[in-house]
Tab-separated table of N, CA and C in Angstrom:
chain	number	residue	atom	x	y	z
A	154	UNK	N	139.412	79.745	105.661
A	154	UNK	CA	138.145	80.427	105.815
A	154	UNK	C	137.185	79.927	104.741
A	155	UNK	N	136.048	79.401	105.177
A	155	UNK	CA	135.071	78.846	104.244
A	155	UNK	C	133.842	79.751	104.209
A	156	UNK	N	133.710	80.526	103.152
A	156	UNK	CA	132.592	81.452	103.013
A	156	UNK	C	131.483	80.858	102.145
A	157	UNK	N	131.820	79.966	101.282
A	157	UNK	CA	130.852	79.427	100.334
A	157	UNK	C	129.621	78.805	100.982
A	158	UNK	N	129.710	77.924	101.990
A	158	UNK	CA	128.499	77.330	102.552
A	158	UNK	C	127.609	78.349	103.258
A	159	UNK	N	128.149	79.465	103.679
A	159	UNK	CA	127.361	80.467	104.391
A	159	UNK	C	126.487	81.270	103.422
A	160	UNK	N	126.931	81.468	102.187
A	160	UNK	CA	126.191	82.276	101.230
A	160	UNK	C	124.796	81.726	100.932
A	161	UNK	N	124.609	80.441	100.609
A	161	UNK	CA	123.248	79.939	100.387
A	161	UNK	C	122.374	80.042	101.639
A	162	UNK	N	122.960	79.821	102.804
A	162	UNK	CA	122.210	79.944	104.043
A	162	UNK	C	121.751	81.383	104.268
A	163	UNK	N	122.620	82.353	104.006
A	163	UNK	CA	122.265	83.762	104.173
A	163	UNK	C	121.164	84.168	103.196
A	164	UNK	N	121.255	83.703	101.965
A	164	UNK	CA	120.212	84.011	100.974
A	164	UNK	C	118.888	83.385	101.397
A	165	UNK	N	118.924	82.162	101.893
A	165	UNK	CA	117.706	81.494	102.357
A	165	UNK	C	117.055	82.219	103.519
A	166	UNK	N	117.857	82.707	104.447
A	166	UNK	CA	117.323	83.431	105.600
A	166	UNK	C	116.686	84.746	105.152
A	167	UNK	N	117.286	85.420	104.182
A	167	UNK	CA	116.738	86.681	103.698
A	167	UNK	C	115.455	86.491	102.892
A	168	UNK	N	115.346	85.403	102.147
A	168	UNK	CA	114.183	85.179	101.296
A	168	UNK	C	113.056	84.411	101.979
A	169	UNK	N	113.282	83.828	103.137
A	169	UNK	CA	112.260	83.039	103.823
A	169	UNK	C	110.988	83.823	104.136
A	170	UNK	N	111.055	85.057	104.620
A	170	UNK	CA	109.807	85.787	104.873
A	170	UNK	C	108.985	86.034	103.615
A	171	UNK	N	109.644	86.204	102.484
A	171	UNK	CA	108.913	86.416	101.239
A	171	UNK	C	108.189	85.154	100.795
A	172	UNK	N	108.777	84.004	101.007
A	172	UNK	CA	108.168	82.745	100.603
A	172	UNK	C	106.990	82.374	101.483
A	173	UNK	N	106.988	82.794	102.733
A	173	UNK	CA	105.905	82.425	103.629
A	173	UNK	C	104.712	83.364	103.524
A	174	UNK	N	104.844	84.497	102.836
A	174	UNK	CA	103.745	85.442	102.678
A	174	UNK	C	102.881	85.019	101.501
A	175	UNK	N	101.587	84.744	101.740
A	175	UNK	CA	100.738	84.358	100.617
A	175	UNK	C	100.537	85.515	99.649
A	176	UNK	N	100.401	85.210	98.378
A	176	UNK	CA	100.265	86.246	97.358
A	176	UNK	C	98.961	87.010	97.509
A	177	UNK	N	97.924	86.383	98.051
A	177	UNK	CA	96.635	87.045	98.177
A	177	UNK	C	96.623	88.086	99.286
A	178	UNK	N	97.604	88.087	100.164
A	178	UNK	CA	97.632	89.040	101.270
A	178	UNK	C	98.095	90.423	100.817
A	179	UNK	N	98.644	90.525	99.637
A	179	UNK	CA	99.147	91.798	99.152
A	179	UNK	C	98.017	92.594	98.498
A	180	UNK	N	97.966	93.877	98.770
A	180	UNK	CA	96.966	94.758	98.187
A	180	UNK	C	97.543	95.415	96.942
A	181	UNK	N	96.698	95.546	95.917
A	181	UNK	CA	97.118	96.154	94.663
A	181	UNK	C	96.083	97.207	94.280
A	182	UNK	N	96.561	98.356	93.816
A	182	UNK	CA	95.670	99.416	93.339
A	182	UNK	C	96.337	100.073	92.140
A	183	UNK	N	95.585	100.181	91.049
A	183	UNK	CA	96.133	100.825	89.863
A	183	UNK	C	95.049	101.591	89.113
A	184	UNK	N	95.474	102.540	88.310
A	184	UNK	CA	94.567	103.397	87.552
A	184	UNK	C	94.876	103.260	86.071
A	185	UNK	N	93.825	103.131	85.260
A	185	UNK	CA	93.978	103.096	83.811
A	185	UNK	C	93.163	104.224	83.199
A	186	UNK	N	93.693	104.813	82.153
A	186	UNK	CA	93.001	105.868	81.417
A	186	UNK	C	92.879	105.398	79.971
A	187	UNK	N	91.636	105.371	79.463
A	187	UNK	CA	91.382	104.903	78.100
A	187	UNK	C	90.722	106.009	77.286
A	188	UNK	N	91.082	106.047	76.028
A	188	UNK	CA	90.460	107.006	75.119
A	188	UNK	C	90.314	106.339	73.762
A	189	UNK	N	89.098	106.331	73.262
A	189	UNK	CA	88.847	105.759	71.943
A	189	UNK	C	88.872	106.841	70.880
A	190	UNK	N	89.583	106.575	69.811
A	190	UNK	CA	89.661	107.526	68.708
A	190	UNK	C	89.349	106.804	67.406
A	191	UNK	N	88.600	107.471	66.547
A	191	UNK	CA	88.244	106.921	65.253
A	191	UNK	C	88.952	107.719	64.171
A	192	UNK	N	89.270	107.063	63.080
A	192	UNK	CA	89.910	107.743	61.961
A	192	UNK	C	88.899	108.174	60.918
A	193	UNK	N	89.335	108.968	59.987
A	193	UNK	CA	88.505	109.368	58.851
A	193	UNK	C	87.383	110.321	59.228
A	194	UNK	N	86.317	110.263	58.436
A	194	UNK	CA	85.176	111.169	58.627
A	194	UNK	C	84.493	110.919	59.963
A	195	UNK	N	84.380	109.651	60.350
A	195	UNK	CA	83.752	109.329	61.638
A	195	UNK	C	84.544	109.943	62.787
A	196	UNK	N	85.855	109.909	62.709
A	196	UNK	CA	86.700	110.512	63.739
A	196	UNK	C	86.523	112.021	63.834
A	197	UNK	N	86.389	112.677	62.685
A	197	UNK	CA	86.160	114.131	62.695
A	197	UNK	C	84.817	114.465	63.322
A	198	UNK	N	83.797	113.666	63.035
A	198	UNK	CA	82.480	113.887	63.649
A	198	UNK	C	82.528	113.647	65.145
A	199	UNK	N	83.234	112.620	65.569
A	199	UNK	CA	83.332	112.305	67.004
A	199	UNK	C	84.054	113.444	67.743
A	200	UNK	N	85.117	113.978	67.166
A	200	UNK	CA	85.837	115.092	67.801
A	200	UNK	C	84.976	116.354	67.838
A	201	UNK	N	84.202	116.556	66.785
A	201	UNK	CA	83.344	117.728	66.714
A	201	UNK	C	82.285	117.713	67.817
A	202	UNK	N	81.748	116.528	68.108
A	202	UNK	CA	80.684	116.402	69.102
A	202	UNK	C	81.179	115.874	70.449
A	203	UNK	N	82.470	115.874	70.669
A	203	UNK	CA	83.035	115.501	71.977
A	203	UNK	C	83.006	114.014	72.265
A	204	UNK	N	83.093	113.175	71.254
A	204	UNK	CA	83.011	111.730	71.452
A	204	UNK	C	84.323	111.068	71.832
A	205	UNK	N	85.415	111.803	71.923
A	205	UNK	CA	86.711	111.194	72.233
A	205	UNK	C	87.138	111.506	73.668
A	206	UNK	N	86.199	111.414	74.619
A	206	UNK	CA	86.538	111.723	76.007
A	206	UNK	C	87.290	110.561	76.652
A	207	UNK	N	88.023	110.869	77.689
A	207	UNK	CA	88.797	109.857	78.402
A	207	UNK	C	87.955	109.196	79.484
A	208	UNK	N	88.209	107.921	79.713
A	208	UNK	CA	87.558	107.172	80.778
A	208	UNK	C	88.648	106.730	81.749
A	209	UNK	N	88.526	107.130	83.014
A	209	UNK	CA	89.492	106.758	84.046
A	209	UNK	C	88.875	105.683	84.923
A	210	UNK	N	89.607	104.587	85.119
A	210	UNK	CA	89.127	103.470	85.929
A	210	UNK	C	90.170	103.158	87.001
A	211	UNK	N	89.716	103.065	88.248
A	211	UNK	CA	90.587	102.714	89.360
A	211	UNK	C	90.214	101.301	89.796
A	212	UNK	N	91.189	100.401	89.812
A	212	UNK	CA	90.961	99.011	90.188
A	212	UNK	C	91.738	98.705	91.458
A	213	UNK	N	91.064	98.087	92.426
A	213	UNK	CA	91.686	97.705	93.696
A	213	UNK	C	91.487	96.216	93.907
A	214	UNK	N	92.552	95.538	94.328
A	214	UNK	CA	92.477	94.109	94.631
A	214	UNK	C	92.955	93.927	96.055
A	215	UNK	N	92.117	93.290	96.874
A	215	UNK	CA	92.473	93.013	98.260
A	215	UNK	C	91.937	91.641	98.610
A	216	UNK	N	92.844	90.729	98.897
A	216	UNK	CA	92.430	89.366	99.206
A	216	UNK	C	91.717	88.758	98.016
A	217	UNK	N	90.511	88.269	98.238
A	217	UNK	CA	89.724	87.652	97.171
A	217	UNK	C	88.720	88.600	96.551
A	218	UNK	N	88.894	89.917	96.744
A	218	UNK	CA	87.942	90.889	96.214
A	218	UNK	C	88.616	91.827	95.224
A	219	UNK	N	87.896	92.118	94.152
A	219	UNK	CA	88.353	93.053	93.139
A	219	UNK	C	87.287	94.124	92.995
A	220	UNK	N	87.677	95.389	93.105
A	220	UNK	CA	86.752	96.508	92.966
A	220	UNK	C	87.221	97.388	91.831
A	221	UNK	N	86.271	97.755	90.962
A	221	UNK	CA	86.563	98.597	89.811
A	221	UNK	C	85.655	99.815	89.865
A	222	UNK	N	86.252	101.017	89.892
A	222	UNK	CA	85.500	102.269	89.983
A	222	UNK	C	85.734	103.112	88.741
A	223	UNK	N	84.628	103.569	88.126
A	223	UNK	CA	84.680	104.559	87.061
A	223	UNK	C	83.908	105.779	87.534
A	224	UNK	N	83.767	106.772	86.677
A	224	UNK	CA	83.124	108.008	87.093
A	224	UNK	C	81.673	107.797	87.535
A	225	UNK	N	80.942	106.925	86.887
A	225	UNK	CA	79.529	106.762	87.205
A	225	UNK	C	79.140	105.450	87.847
A	226	UNK	N	80.089	104.533	88.057
A	226	UNK	CA	79.709	103.230	88.611
A	226	UNK	C	80.880	102.548	89.314
A	227	UNK	N	80.511	101.560	90.127
A	227	UNK	CA	81.495	100.716	90.809
A	227	UNK	C	81.057	99.267	90.672
A	228	UNK	N	82.032	98.386	90.578
A	228	UNK	CA	81.760	96.967	90.480
A	228	UNK	C	82.647	96.244	91.478
A	229	UNK	N	82.060	95.286	92.231
A	229	UNK	CA	82.823	94.497	93.191
A	229	UNK	C	82.649	93.027	92.826
A	230	UNK	N	83.774	92.332	92.697
A	230	UNK	CA	83.784	90.905	92.415
A	230	UNK	C	84.401	90.209	93.614
A	231	UNK	N	83.599	89.409	94.327
A	231	UNK	CA	84.061	88.686	95.512
A	231	UNK	C	84.270	87.227	95.133
A	232	UNK	N	85.525	86.824	94.971
A	232	UNK	CA	85.833	85.461	94.547
A	232	UNK	C	85.569	84.432	95.642
A	233	UNK	N	85.751	84.831	96.905
A	233	UNK	CA	85.530	83.904	98.007
A	233	UNK	C	84.045	83.541	98.132
A	234	UNK	N	83.165	84.544	98.020
A	234	UNK	CA	81.731	84.314	98.136
A	234	UNK	C	81.077	84.017	96.784
A	235	UNK	N	81.847	84.084	95.712
A	235	UNK	CA	81.352	83.897	94.352
A	235	UNK	C	80.177	84.834	94.065
A	236	UNK	N	80.386	86.123	94.390
A	236	UNK	CA	79.347	87.129	94.219
A	236	UNK	C	79.853	88.268	93.348
A	237	UNK	N	78.933	88.874	92.613
A	237	UNK	CA	79.216	89.986	91.711
A	237	UNK	C	78.242	91.102	92.048
A	238	UNK	N	78.761	92.270	92.467
A	238	UNK	CA	77.899	93.385	92.870
A	238	UNK	C	78.180	94.587	92.013
């Protein structure tokens, strides 16, 4: 019984669909939360006046387009058309 030659063939058959899928066809969406903090006297003043608020940004990538959304604005970068909106 010869099992060895079948193993590479089986692995190749299982991985072939992954190799034929272009990387740009996959959609990606992630969220980042940022908060700036200062030390010392400046940090105490910033906390006193509410200067250490969090900024949440949602980024989406689909094909050749990247979209970035924050609370007050959105940005779209279209790599195919070489446009920035």
